[in-house]
Every structure is written in C-alpha cells, then in structure tokens.
Amino acid sequence: MSPSRSLIALAGALCLAVATVPGRAAGAAAPRFGVLQQAALQSPRALSATMLAVAAAGKRLVAVGERGIVLLSDDGGARWRQAATPVQASLTAVQFVDERQGWAVGHLGVVLHSGDGGETWTKQLDGLQLPALFEQAARTDAAAAPAYRDYVQLLADDGPDKPLLALHFQDAKRGIVVGAYNLALGTEDGGATWTPLSARLPNPRSLHLYGVAVSGASIVLAGEQGLLLRSDNGGRDFAVLESPYRGSWFGLLATRGDRLLVYGLRGAAYVSADRGLSWSQASTELPVSISGAAELADGTLVLASSAGDLLVSRDQGRSFQRRDGPPQPPIAGLVPTQDGALALAGLRGPQRVDLAAPPAAR
C-alpha cells in the first residue's frame, strides 16, 4: 500500500480539512470511537463549519459536514440553522429521495437516516457493526467468503474506521453506500438492514470508491486511479468500464437523457451518452481538481473545484466556462435551489450563489 493511499479527499478534492484515512501500517494508533455515541454539539459556530455535501429535500436544503454537523435552510440558502444529529463523526455525503426521507454517510462507516426532512436523524450503521456484517456475508456466500474474511481481518487490524464517501438511493427502500478500500453495502429496506457488496466489485486492489450514480437501469461507481464499474442487474454483479483517464475520479452525476458526467483530478471531466461505454472529454481548462457537479432545471451543468471555481456548461457538458469574478472558498459539493441559484458546501460553511447575478467584488 503506497503512502498516498492513506489520504482521501473527501467529497472530491477537499483534502484540506477532515479527510485523513488511517493507513494500514502496523502499530497505528487506534481511533477513538466515542464520536459514534456522542451527539453533535449545538453551537452558533456550526454555521461556519466545513460542509462537505449539500442536498435538496423538497424545498429545503440540507448540508452536512465536519463533526457530525447538519445544517438546514428553508429559504433557498439565505439563512441556515443547525439540526440535531446523534454522532460527532464527520459526514461526507447526503441525499434525499423526497421532502422527508434522506440519508447521510461519513467517517467511521456511519449511515444516518432522517424521516422528517433532516430535522432529526437516527444512526442505522457504523463501523463497529461492519465486522459482524462481513462475517455473516462470508457464512452465507461461499464463493465470496475469502474476500469477506479478508475484509474482516482488515477491520481487525486497523479498527472499523473506514469512511463512507458516497451514496445513492433509487427510492425510499433501495440504496447503495460506498467508501474507502472498496467498502460497499446495499439495502433493500431503507437502511434497516445492510448487505456487503464489496466482493461483487472487480476491484482487486481495493481502490477507494468516491462516487455512485444511477443512469437508466445501470449503477455506476467511480474511484481511485480511473476506476469505473457498472452493474446492469441491480448491483448483483459489476463489470469494469474502460476509463478515459487514469487519475482519480471524485464523483459522478447522472443527468437528463441518461447521460453521465464523471469528474476528478486536475480538471478532468468526461461525459457519456451510453452509460459509460464510451466517453467524450469535456473542456474545462482547469488545472485543479473538480469536487462537485450539479444540473440546473434548464439543463445547465455546473462544476465546482477545490479552489472555489464554478464552471458552467450549456452544451450538455461538451465545454465549460469559468464563472467570472473572485472564486468562492474551496467547494466540496453543490445543489440547485428552487429559485435557480446554487447552494454550495465548502470550507466556510454553506454559501448561496445566484448564477444570474453579476459576481460580487471581494
């Protein structure tokens, strides 16, 4: 395992805040798991905490980030307030399937669920439960048993500290979560129970998984060193897709018309109209990593960078132009608001940007 593998850029390329993943070296200090039982602290400072992802829950916006902080906005991102959460583990990704049902994932294998639009959250899973899940999978799947027992040994050696970095729920029942060292689990009951999927992935080097999207009937995963995987049967098995780029991917976006946009290191971005069988390079002219993407109601695509850039495409992702004006703080994620603006998750808390308005001088 190379030293570079011990660092993960959470939610894309934001490796500047809370994204260190312990390496596999023997004798590494054991992590403290108390944050799994401690509720996030309520504080006015939460409004400026590092946010790593943001999603829409109907008209509401929900941002998640460091130390288990969740922030809510009911006015398009102009004002935010803190929600109650049961953990202090940093949260890296969030998704809602409607205005009430949503999930967030994060460090230490945490999966949280909300049934009230993000007001309150319950913990469905954490890394302390993973060894038993993988051991059970080894007992029930003879073909995959060696791979699952290897993962149980990894958790025994390192501790159950592996972060989850991305998720996708197709509806309120079916979902998949993925993360470091090929960690992948699926649910068919809204997160009440979870099934390990790692042995189904052709990822023998256990590369980190950073993104997941559903395009048509296909589930597509993206990760380190150009890794792209696709399942056409609901996640029962996956095949390797030929990647147009050998650097790491930090995310995937499924857009209208069953198109895919994948993005990652050094401004790399590619689009596919055939669920990842072939790719066309998008022109970004950006030397820094792309950390997030969103599609507006009119089909406009927006990329965000770890340097705070916003890039806009109005030609289905063939080319992107940088939005003029001073950059934002480093951006980890973004989502459109109901009124056509963007809510950004980043280093200085959530921000609102109106693409139609002239950029403010700084």
mmCIF file with all atom_site columns, C-alpha atoms in Angstrom, residues 175-310:
data_model
loop_
_atom_site.group_PDB
_atom_site.id
_atom_site.type_symbol
_atom_site.label_atom_id
_atom_site.label_alt_id
_atom_site.label_comp_id
_atom_site.label_asym_id
_atom_site.label_entity_id
_atom_site.label_seq_id
_atom_site.pdbx_PDB_ins_code
_atom_site.Cartn_x
_atom_site.Cartn_y
_atom_site.Cartn_z
_atom_site.occupancy
_atom_site.B_iso_or_equiv
_atom_site.pdbx_formal_charge
_atom_site.auth_seq_id
_atom_site.auth_comp_id
_atom_site.auth_asym_id
_atom_site.auth_atom_id
_atom_site.pdbx_PDB_model_num
ATOM 1   C CA . GLY A 1 175 ? -29.775 2.239  -1.802  1.00 0.00 ? 175 GLY A CA 1
ATOM 2   C CA . ILE A 1 176 ? -26.016 1.732  -2.019  1.00 0.00 ? 176 ILE A CA 1
ATOM 3   C CA . VAL A 1 177 ? -23.211 3.326  0.003   1.00 0.00 ? 177 VAL A CA 1
ATOM 4   C CA . VAL A 1 178 ? -19.511 3.187  -0.903  1.00 0.00 ? 178 VAL A CA 1
ATOM 5   C CA . GLY A 1 179 ? -16.211 4.355  0.520   1.00 0.00 ? 179 GLY A CA 1
ATOM 6   C CA . ALA A 1 180 ? -12.583 3.666  1.312   1.00 0.00 ? 180 ALA A CA 1
ATOM 7   C CA . TYR A 1 181 ? -10.785 0.416  0.475   1.00 0.00 ? 181 TYR A CA 1
ATOM 8   C CA . ASN A 1 182 ? -13.610 -0.930 -1.713  1.00 0.00 ? 182 ASN A CA 1
ATOM 9   C CA . LEU A 1 183 ? -16.164 -0.638 1.080   1.00 0.00 ? 183 LEU A CA 1
ATOM 10  C CA . ALA A 1 184 ? -19.654 -1.069 -0.411  1.00 0.00 ? 184 ALA A CA 1
ATOM 11  C CA . LEU A 1 185 ? -23.011 -2.038 1.074   1.00 0.00 ? 185 LEU A CA 1
ATOM 12  C CA . GLY A 1 186 ? -26.568 -2.163 -0.193  1.00 0.00 ? 186 GLY A CA 1
ATOM 13  C CA . THR A 1 187 ? -30.017 -2.049 1.368   1.00 0.00 ? 187 THR A CA 1
ATOM 14  C CA . GLU A 1 188 ? -33.454 -3.082 0.146   1.00 0.00 ? 188 GLU A CA 1
ATOM 15  C CA . ASP A 1 189 ? -35.387 -1.856 3.185   1.00 0.00 ? 189 ASP A CA 1
ATOM 16  C CA . GLY A 1 190 ? -34.401 1.774  3.601   1.00 0.00 ? 190 GLY A CA 1
ATOM 17  C CA . GLY A 1 191 ? -31.345 1.024  5.690   1.00 0.00 ? 191 GLY A CA 1
ATOM 18  C CA . ALA A 1 192 ? -32.929 -1.199 8.327   1.00 0.00 ? 192 ALA A CA 1
ATOM 19  C CA . THR A 1 193 ? -30.534 -3.934 7.164   1.00 0.00 ? 193 THR A CA 1
ATOM 20  C CA . TRP A 1 194 ? -27.390 -3.809 5.043   1.00 0.00 ? 194 TRP A CA 1
ATOM 21  C CA . THR A 1 195 ? -25.677 -6.356 2.793   1.00 0.00 ? 195 THR A CA 1
ATOM 22  C CA . PRO A 1 196 ? -21.934 -6.158 1.973   1.00 0.00 ? 196 PRO A CA 1
ATOM 23  C CA . LEU A 1 197 ? -21.307 -5.759 -1.768  1.00 0.00 ? 197 LEU A CA 1
ATOM 24  C CA . SER A 1 198 ? -17.518 -5.456 -1.777  1.00 0.00 ? 198 SER A CA 1
ATOM 25  C CA . ALA A 1 199 ? -16.885 -8.989 -3.067  1.00 0.00 ? 199 ALA A CA 1
ATOM 26  C CA . ARG A 1 200 ? -19.090 -8.273 -6.088  1.00 0.00 ? 200 ARG A CA 1
ATOM 27  C CA . LEU A 1 201 ? -16.816 -5.471 -7.274  1.00 0.00 ? 201 LEU A CA 1
ATOM 28  C CA . PRO A 1 202 ? -13.893 -6.250 -9.631  1.00 0.00 ? 202 PRO A CA 1
ATOM 29  C CA . ASN A 1 203 ? -11.555 -4.051 -7.607  1.00 0.00 ? 203 ASN A CA 1
ATOM 30  C CA . PRO A 1 204 ? -8.716  -6.384 -6.525  1.00 0.00 ? 204 PRO A CA 1
ATOM 31  C CA . ARG A 1 205 ? -6.509  -3.531 -5.269  1.00 0.00 ? 205 ARG A CA 1
ATOM 32  C CA . SER A 1 206 ? -9.300  -2.248 -3.018  1.00 0.00 ? 206 SER A CA 1
ATOM 33  C CA . LEU A 1 207 ? -9.152  1.214  -4.536  1.00 0.00 ? 207 LEU A CA 1
ATOM 34  C CA . HIS A 1 208 ? -11.228 3.866  -2.802  1.00 0.00 ? 208 HIS A CA 1
ATOM 35  C CA . LEU A 1 209 ? -14.724 4.477  -4.195  1.00 0.00 ? 209 LEU A CA 1
ATOM 36  C CA . TYR A 1 210 ? -15.679 8.156  -4.408  1.00 0.00 ? 210 TYR A CA 1
ATOM 37  C CA . GLY A 1 211 ? -18.855 8.314  -6.483  1.00 0.00 ? 211 GLY A CA 1
ATOM 38  C CA . VAL A 1 212 ? -22.034 6.418  -7.329  1.00 0.00 ? 212 VAL A CA 1
ATOM 39  C CA . ALA A 1 213 ? -24.819 7.266  -9.763  1.00 0.00 ? 213 ALA A CA 1
ATOM 40  C CA . VAL A 1 214 ? -27.728 5.532  -11.473 1.00 0.00 ? 214 VAL A CA 1
ATOM 41  C CA . SER A 1 215 ? -28.134 6.044  -15.214 1.00 0.00 ? 215 SER A CA 1
ATOM 42  C CA . GLY A 1 216 ? -31.135 4.299  -16.715 1.00 0.00 ? 216 GLY A CA 1
ATOM 43  C CA . ALA A 1 217 ? -31.071 0.775  -15.298 1.00 0.00 ? 217 ALA A CA 1
ATOM 44  C CA . SER A 1 218 ? -27.330 0.876  -14.552 1.00 0.00 ? 218 SER A CA 1
ATOM 45  C CA . ILE A 1 219 ? -25.480 1.566  -11.301 1.00 0.00 ? 219 ILE A CA 1
ATOM 46  C CA . VAL A 1 220 ? -22.095 3.186  -11.979 1.00 0.00 ? 220 VAL A CA 1
ATOM 47  C CA . LEU A 1 221 ? -19.259 3.586  -9.463  1.00 0.00 ? 221 LEU A CA 1
ATOM 48  C CA . ALA A 1 222 ? -16.174 5.799  -9.776  1.00 0.00 ? 222 ALA A CA 1
ATOM 49  C CA . GLY A 1 223 ? -12.988 5.793  -7.751  1.00 0.00 ? 223 GLY A CA 1
ATOM 50  C CA . GLU A 1 224 ? -9.237  5.969  -7.494  1.00 0.00 ? 224 GLU A CA 1
ATOM 51  C CA . GLN A 1 225 ? -6.857  5.635  -10.427 1.00 0.00 ? 225 GLN A CA 1
ATOM 52  C CA . GLY A 1 226 ? -9.569  5.889  -13.069 1.00 0.00 ? 226 GLY A CA 1
ATOM 53  C CA . LEU A 1 227 ? -11.694 3.073  -11.671 1.00 0.00 ? 227 LEU A CA 1
ATOM 54  C CA . LEU A 1 228 ? -15.155 2.843  -13.268 1.00 0.00 ? 228 LEU A CA 1
ATOM 55  C CA . LEU A 1 229 ? -17.554 -0.028 -12.549 1.00 0.00 ? 229 LEU A CA 1
ATOM 56  C CA . ARG A 1 230 ? -21.091 -0.722 -13.777 1.00 0.00 ? 230 ARG A CA 1
ATOM 57  C CA . SER A 1 231 ? -23.915 -3.059 -12.811 1.00 0.00 ? 231 SER A CA 1
ATOM 58  C CA . ASP A 1 232 ? -26.879 -3.711 -15.095 1.00 0.00 ? 232 ASP A CA 1
ATOM 59  C CA . ASN A 1 233 ? -28.717 -6.066 -12.745 1.00 0.00 ? 233 ASN A CA 1
ATOM 60  C CA . GLY A 1 234 ? -29.389 -4.005 -9.646  1.00 0.00 ? 234 GLY A CA 1
ATOM 61  C CA . GLY A 1 235 ? -25.971 -4.495 -8.081  1.00 0.00 ? 235 GLY A CA 1
ATOM 62  C CA . ARG A 1 236 ? -25.831 -8.300 -8.134  1.00 0.00 ? 236 ARG A CA 1
ATOM 63  C CA . ASP A 1 237 ? -22.543 -8.043 -10.019 1.00 0.00 ? 237 ASP A CA 1
ATOM 64  C CA . PHE A 1 238 ? -20.366 -5.330 -11.556 1.00 0.00 ? 238 PHE A CA 1
ATOM 65  C CA . ALA A 1 239 ? -18.076 -5.110 -14.580 1.00 0.00 ? 239 ALA A CA 1
ATOM 66  C CA . VAL A 1 240 ? -15.107 -2.831 -15.224 1.00 0.00 ? 240 VAL A CA 1
ATOM 67  C CA . LEU A 1 241 ? -15.682 0.007  -17.683 1.00 0.00 ? 241 LEU A CA 1
ATOM 68  C CA . GLU A 1 242 ? -12.824 1.274  -19.814 1.00 0.00 ? 242 GLU A CA 1
ATOM 69  C CA . SER A 1 243 ? -11.779 4.567  -18.292 1.00 0.00 ? 243 SER A CA 1
ATOM 70  C CA . PRO A 1 244 ? -10.746 7.561  -20.397 1.00 0.00 ? 244 PRO A CA 1
ATOM 71  C CA . TYR A 1 245 ? -8.456  8.828  -17.629 1.00 0.00 ? 245 TYR A CA 1
ATOM 72  C CA . ARG A 1 246 ? -6.036  7.167  -15.203 1.00 0.00 ? 246 ARG A CA 1
ATOM 73  C CA . GLY A 1 247 ? -6.215  9.765  -12.476 1.00 0.00 ? 247 GLY A CA 1
ATOM 74  C CA . SER A 1 248 ? -8.710  9.520  -9.644  1.00 0.00 ? 248 SER A CA 1
ATOM 75  C CA . TRP A 1 249 ? -12.372 10.292 -10.149 1.00 0.00 ? 249 TRP A CA 1
ATOM 76  C CA . PHE A 1 250 ? -14.059 12.221 -7.347  1.00 0.00 ? 250 PHE A CA 1
ATOM 77  C CA . GLY A 1 251 ? -17.682 11.996 -8.423  1.00 0.00 ? 251 GLY A CA 1
ATOM 78  C CA . LEU A 1 252 ? -20.395 11.105 -10.891 1.00 0.00 ? 252 LEU A CA 1
ATOM 79  C CA . LEU A 1 253 ? -23.536 12.945 -11.946 1.00 0.00 ? 253 LEU A CA 1
ATOM 80  C CA . ALA A 1 254 ? -26.416 11.326 -13.822 1.00 0.00 ? 254 ALA A CA 1
ATOM 81  C CA . THR A 1 255 ? -28.084 13.968 -15.993 1.00 0.00 ? 255 THR A CA 1
ATOM 82  C CA . ARG A 1 256 ? -31.203 14.086 -18.123 1.00 0.00 ? 256 ARG A CA 1
ATOM 83  C CA . GLY A 1 257 ? -31.333 11.759 -21.090 1.00 0.00 ? 257 GLY A CA 1
ATOM 84  C CA . ASP A 1 258 ? -29.454 9.024  -19.194 1.00 0.00 ? 258 ASP A CA 1
ATOM 85  C CA . ARG A 1 259 ? -26.164 10.847 -19.669 1.00 0.00 ? 259 ARG A CA 1
ATOM 86  C CA . LEU A 1 260 ? -23.272 10.624 -17.218 1.00 0.00 ? 260 LEU A CA 1
ATOM 87  C CA . LEU A 1 261 ? -20.726 13.230 -16.162 1.00 0.00 ? 261 LEU A CA 1
ATOM 88  C CA . VAL A 1 262 ? -17.615 11.999 -14.336 1.00 0.00 ? 262 VAL A CA 1
ATOM 89  C CA . TYR A 1 263 ? -15.031 14.368 -12.843 1.00 0.00 ? 263 TYR A CA 1
ATOM 90  C CA . GLY A 1 264 ? -11.849 14.288 -10.825 1.00 0.00 ? 264 GLY A CA 1
ATOM 91  C CA . LEU A 1 265 ? -8.199  15.262 -10.559 1.00 0.00 ? 265 LEU A CA 1
ATOM 92  C CA . ARG A 1 266 ? -6.608  18.158 -12.442 1.00 0.00 ? 266 ARG A CA 1
ATOM 93  C CA . GLY A 1 267 ? -9.790  19.415 -14.051 1.00 0.00 ? 267 GLY A CA 1
ATOM 94  C CA . ALA A 1 268 ? -10.626 16.082 -15.669 1.00 0.00 ? 268 ALA A CA 1
ATOM 95  C CA . ALA A 1 269 ? -14.258 15.778 -16.780 1.00 0.00 ? 269 ALA A CA 1
ATOM 96  C CA . TYR A 1 270 ? -15.871 13.434 -19.297 1.00 0.00 ? 270 TYR A CA 1
ATOM 97  C CA . VAL A 1 271 ? -19.430 12.831 -20.476 1.00 0.00 ? 271 VAL A CA 1
ATOM 98  C CA . SER A 1 272 ? -21.080 9.633  -21.689 1.00 0.00 ? 272 SER A CA 1
ATOM 99  C CA . ALA A 1 273 ? -24.335 9.114  -23.567 1.00 0.00 ? 273 ALA A CA 1
ATOM 100 C CA . ASP A 1 274 ? -24.226 5.303  -23.334 1.00 0.00 ? 274 ASP A CA 1
ATOM 101 C CA . ARG A 1 275 ? -23.945 4.653  -19.583 1.00 0.00 ? 275 ARG A CA 1
ATOM 102 C CA . GLY A 1 276 ? -20.167 4.682  -19.572 1.00 0.00 ? 276 GLY A CA 1
ATOM 103 C CA . LEU A 1 277 ? -19.348 2.516  -22.583 1.00 0.00 ? 277 LEU A CA 1
ATOM 104 C CA . SER A 1 278 ? -17.713 5.488  -24.301 1.00 0.00 ? 278 SER A CA 1
ATOM 105 C CA . TRP A 1 279 ? -16.632 8.917  -23.099 1.00 0.00 ? 279 TRP A CA 1
ATOM 106 C CA . SER A 1 280 ? -16.045 12.364 -24.576 1.00 0.00 ? 280 SER A CA 1
ATOM 107 C CA . GLN A 1 281 ? -13.712 14.792 -22.854 1.00 0.00 ? 281 GLN A CA 1
ATOM 108 C CA . ALA A 1 282 ? -15.247 17.993 -21.578 1.00 0.00 ? 282 ALA A CA 1
ATOM 109 C CA . SER A 1 283 ? -13.185 21.133 -21.990 1.00 0.00 ? 283 SER A CA 1
ATOM 110 C CA . THR A 1 284 ? -12.627 22.741 -18.579 1.00 0.00 ? 284 THR A CA 1
ATOM 111 C CA . GLU A 1 285 ? -9.189  24.395 -18.934 1.00 0.00 ? 285 GLU A CA 1
ATOM 112 C CA . LEU A 1 286 ? -8.872  23.953 -15.192 1.00 0.00 ? 286 LEU A CA 1
ATOM 113 C CA . PRO A 1 287 ? -5.649  22.694 -13.553 1.00 0.00 ? 287 PRO A CA 1
ATOM 114 C CA . VAL A 1 288 ? -7.195  21.901 -10.165 1.00 0.00 ? 288 VAL A CA 1
ATOM 115 C CA . SER A 1 289 ? -9.419  19.072 -9.004  1.00 0.00 ? 289 SER A CA 1
ATOM 116 C CA . ILE A 1 290 ? -13.158 19.113 -9.607  1.00 0.00 ? 290 ILE A CA 1
ATOM 117 C CA . SER A 1 291 ? -15.043 18.329 -6.427  1.00 0.00 ? 291 SER A CA 1
ATOM 118 C CA . GLY A 1 292 ? -18.745 18.562 -7.308  1.00 0.00 ? 292 GLY A CA 1
ATOM 119 C CA . ALA A 1 293 ? -21.322 18.827 -10.068 1.00 0.00 ? 293 ALA A CA 1
ATOM 120 C CA . ALA A 1 294 ? -24.975 19.770 -10.448 1.00 0.00 ? 294 ALA A CA 1
ATOM 121 C CA . GLU A 1 295 ? -27.613 20.076 -13.161 1.00 0.00 ? 295 GLU A CA 1
ATOM 122 C CA . LEU A 1 296 ? -29.999 23.039 -13.162 1.00 0.00 ? 296 LEU A CA 1
ATOM 123 C CA . ALA A 1 297 ? -33.668 22.862 -14.150 1.00 0.00 ? 297 ALA A CA 1
ATOM 124 C CA . ASP A 1 298 ? -32.898 24.152 -17.664 1.00 0.00 ? 298 ASP A CA 1
ATOM 125 C CA . GLY A 1 299 ? -30.205 21.512 -18.257 1.00 0.00 ? 299 GLY A CA 1
ATOM 126 C CA . THR A 1 300 ? -27.250 23.776 -17.489 1.00 0.00 ? 300 THR A CA 1
ATOM 127 C CA . LEU A 1 301 ? -24.388 21.841 -15.894 1.00 0.00 ? 301 LEU A CA 1
ATOM 128 C CA . VAL A 1 302 ? -22.165 23.333 -13.211 1.00 0.00 ? 302 VAL A CA 1
ATOM 129 C CA . LEU A 1 303 ? -18.839 22.022 -11.927 1.00 0.00 ? 303 LEU A CA 1
ATOM 130 C CA . ALA A 1 304 ? -17.176 23.169 -8.709  1.00 0.00 ? 304 ALA A CA 1
ATOM 131 C CA . SER A 1 305 ? -13.492 22.962 -7.868  1.00 0.00 ? 305 SER A CA 1
ATOM 132 C CA . SER A 1 306 ? -11.398 22.522 -4.757  1.00 0.00 ? 306 SER A CA 1
ATOM 133 C CA . ALA A 1 307 ? -10.055 26.023 -5.456  1.00 0.00 ? 307 ALA A CA 1
ATOM 134 C CA . GLY A 1 308 ? -13.527 27.598 -5.335  1.00 0.00 ? 308 GLY A CA 1
ATOM 135 C CA . ASP A 1 309 ? -14.153 27.868 -9.079  1.00 0.00 ? 309 ASP A CA 1
ATOM 136 C CA . LEU A 1 310 ? -17.582 27.466 -10.666 1.00 0.00 ? 310 LEU A CA 1
#
